[in-house]
mmCIF file of C-alpha atoms in Angstrom:
data_model
loop_
_atom_site.group_PDB
_atom_site.id
_atom_site.type_symbol
_atom_site.label_atom_id
_atom_site.label_comp_id
_atom_site.label_asym_id
_atom_site.label_seq_id
_atom_site.Cartn_x
_atom_site.Cartn_y
_atom_site.Cartn_z
ATOM 1 C CA MET A 245 -23.488 -4.676 5.083
ATOM 2 C CA MET A 246 -24.540 -2.436 7.905
ATOM 3 C CA LYS A 247 -27.786 -0.629 7.188
ATOM 4 C CA ASP A 248 -26.746 2.622 8.889
ATOM 5 C CA CYS A 249 -23.225 2.806 7.409
ATOM 6 C CA ILE A 250 -22.902 5.600 4.851
ATOM 7 C CA PHE A 251 -20.043 3.827 3.057
ATOM 8 C CA CYS A 252 -22.103 0.626 2.764
ATOM 9 C CA LYS A 253 -24.899 2.703 1.208
ATOM 10 C CA ILE A 254 -22.431 4.245 -1.254
ATOM 11 C CA ALA A 255 -20.959 0.837 -2.167
ATOM 12 C CA LEU A 256 -24.471 -0.567 -2.737
ATOM 13 C CA GLY A 257 -25.481 2.400 -4.899
ATOM 14 C CA GLU A 258 -28.130 3.548 -2.419
ATOM 15 C CA ILE A 259 -26.362 6.918 -2.285
ATOM 16 C CA HIS A 260 -25.411 8.069 -5.773
ATOM 17 C CA THR A 261 -21.681 8.663 -6.055
ATOM 18 C CA GLU A 262 -19.496 8.638 -9.143
ATOM 19 C CA PHE A 263 -16.973 5.831 -8.838
ATOM 20 C CA LEU A 264 -13.455 6.575 -10.054
ATOM 21 C CA TYR A 265 -12.625 2.882 -9.750
ATOM 22 C CA GLU A 266 -14.621 -0.273 -9.122
ATOM 23 C CA ASP A 267 -13.908 -3.978 -9.033
ATOM 24 C CA GLU A 268 -15.566 -6.915 -7.286
ATOM 25 C CA TYR A 269 -14.039 -5.970 -3.898
ATOM 26 C CA VAL A 270 -13.649 -2.174 -3.746
ATOM 27 C CA VAL A 271 -14.873 1.185 -5.018
ATOM 28 C CA ALA A 272 -13.151 4.577 -5.098
ATOM 29 C CA PHE A 273 -14.760 8.005 -5.083
ATOM 30 C CA ASN A 274 -13.996 11.623 -4.265
ATOM 31 C CA ASP A 275 -14.179 12.643 -0.608
ATOM 32 C CA ILE A 276 -17.041 15.104 -0.001
ATOM 33 C CA HIS A 277 -14.810 17.114 2.380
ATOM 34 C CA PRO A 278 -11.459 17.200 0.541
ATOM 35 C CA VAL A 279 -8.385 18.524 2.305
ATOM 36 C CA LYS A 280 -6.268 18.496 -0.871
ATOM 37 C CA PRO A 281 -7.122 19.121 -4.536
ATOM 38 C CA VAL A 282 -7.133 15.332 -4.971
ATOM 39 C CA HIS A 283 -8.780 13.496 -2.077
ATOM 40 C CA VAL A 284 -10.135 10.083 -3.006
ATOM 41 C CA LEU A 285 -11.453 7.335 -0.738
ATOM 42 C CA VAL A 286 -11.080 3.647 -1.528
ATOM 43 C CA ILE A 287 -13.446 1.380 0.427
ATOM 44 C CA PRO A 288 -14.291 -2.309 0.444
ATOM 45 C CA LYS A 289 -17.766 -3.128 -0.835
ATOM 46 C CA ASN A 290 -18.370 -5.317 2.218
ATOM 47 C CA HIS A 291 -18.543 -3.728 5.633
ATOM 48 C CA ILE A 292 -15.235 -4.107 7.439
ATOM 49 C CA ALA A 293 -14.761 -1.839 10.433
ATOM 50 C CA GLU A 294 -11.027 -1.235 10.063
ATOM 51 C CA PHE A 295 -7.692 -2.395 8.657
ATOM 52 C CA ILE A 296 -6.934 -5.017 11.311
ATOM 53 C CA ALA A 297 -10.399 -6.576 10.940
ATOM 54 C CA VAL A 298 -9.629 -7.780 7.392
ATOM 55 C CA GLU A 299 -9.797 -11.568 7.275
ATOM 56 C CA ASP A 300 -9.465 -12.183 3.518
ATOM 57 C CA THR A 301 -6.096 -10.637 2.708
ATOM 58 C CA THR A 302 -7.005 -10.623 -0.990
ATOM 59 C CA LEU A 303 -8.772 -7.365 -0.117
ATOM 60 C CA TYR A 304 -5.416 -5.655 0.513
ATOM 61 C CA GLN A 305 -4.376 -6.402 -3.075
ATOM 62 C CA HIS A 306 -7.594 -4.875 -4.402
ATOM 63 C CA LEU A 307 -7.301 -1.793 -2.182
ATOM 64 C CA PHE A 308 -3.772 -1.084 -3.322
ATOM 65 C CA THR A 309 -4.482 -1.879 -6.969
ATOM 66 C CA ALA A 310 -7.148 0.838 -6.771
ATOM 67 C CA VAL A 311 -4.730 3.213 -5.014
ATOM 68 C CA LYS A 312 -2.080 2.668 -7.684
ATOM 69 C CA LYS A 313 -4.592 3.268 -10.474
ATOM 70 C CA ILE A 314 -5.924 6.491 -8.887
ATOM 71 C CA VAL A 315 -2.403 7.824 -8.215
ATOM 72 C CA GLY A 316 -1.538 7.214 -11.867
ATOM 73 C CA GLU A 317 -4.749 8.686 -13.275
ATOM 74 C CA LYS A 318 -4.398 11.805 -11.113
ATOM 75 C CA GLU A 319 -0.669 12.031 -12.020
ATOM 76 C CA LEU A 320 0.260 12.259 -8.356
ATOM 77 C CA GLN A 321 3.423 10.183 -8.747
ATOM 78 C CA THR A 322 5.192 13.366 -9.917
ATOM 79 C CA LYS A 323 3.355 15.790 -7.601
ATOM 80 C CA GLY A 324 3.517 13.966 -4.267
ATOM 81 C CA TYR A 325 0.765 12.104 -2.498
ATOM 82 C CA ARG A 326 -0.171 10.657 0.837
ATOM 83 C CA ILE A 327 -1.985 7.385 1.565
ATOM 84 C CA ILE A 328 -3.690 7.277 4.960
ATOM 85 C CA VAL A 329 -5.615 4.539 6.744
ATOM 86 C CA ASN A 330 -7.078 5.379 10.157
ATOM 87 C CA GLY A 331 -8.117 2.783 12.710
ATOM 88 C CA GLY A 332 -8.726 2.077 16.355
ATOM 89 C CA GLY A 333 -11.483 4.652 16.578
ATOM 90 C CA ALA A 334 -9.519 7.397 14.790
ATOM 91 C CA GLN A 335 -11.757 7.240 11.707
ATOM 92 C CA ASP A 336 -14.911 9.341 11.274
ATOM 93 C CA VAL A 337 -16.757 6.439 9.608
ATOM 94 C CA ASP A 338 -16.265 2.953 11.038
ATOM 95 C CA HIS A 339 -15.812 1.324 7.633
ATOM 96 C CA LEU A 340 -12.311 0.639 6.368
ATOM 97 C CA HIS A 341 -11.250 3.365 3.964
ATOM 98 C CA VAL A 342 -7.995 4.466 2.387
ATOM 99 C CA HIS A 343 -7.435 8.176 1.759
ATOM 100 C CA ILE A 344 -5.388 9.197 -1.281
ATOM 101 C CA MET A 345 -4.449 12.872 -1.032
ATOM 102 C CA GLY A 346 -2.289 15.139 -3.120
ATOM 103 C CA PRO A 347 -0.449 16.969 -4.318
ATOM 104 C CA VAL A 348 1.849 17.010 -1.305
ATOM 105 C CA SER A 349 5.349 18.442 -1.470
ATOM 106 C CA PRO A 350 8.126 17.505 0.967
ATOM 107 C CA SER A 351 7.977 20.983 2.507
ATOM 108 C CA ASN A 352 4.160 20.912 2.754
ATOM 109 C CA HIS A 353 3.493 18.551 5.674
ATOM 110 C CA GLU A 354 -0.153 19.321 6.436
#
């Protein structure tokens, strides 16, 4: 864990956030600055800077299990959704996180 990382603090419960999903590897919660009606972040509990820094590939399974569960619970499979992972300095927080956003229609590309 990195002591100054906001996502580490959320994962540890130091910053109160309602989890929409949690297992031994990841947690999911609503983004505080949503760009769509549904905007959920899925993060690993351990500090990992970005996607390519993952060493234990079991984490990928847990990330995408959480994504699948959130998409289903939010009924986005029939409304359209986007899954985004930023890296290489493109992320606002240097802690791996997956954005789930929706609804997104084919003609609505923002």
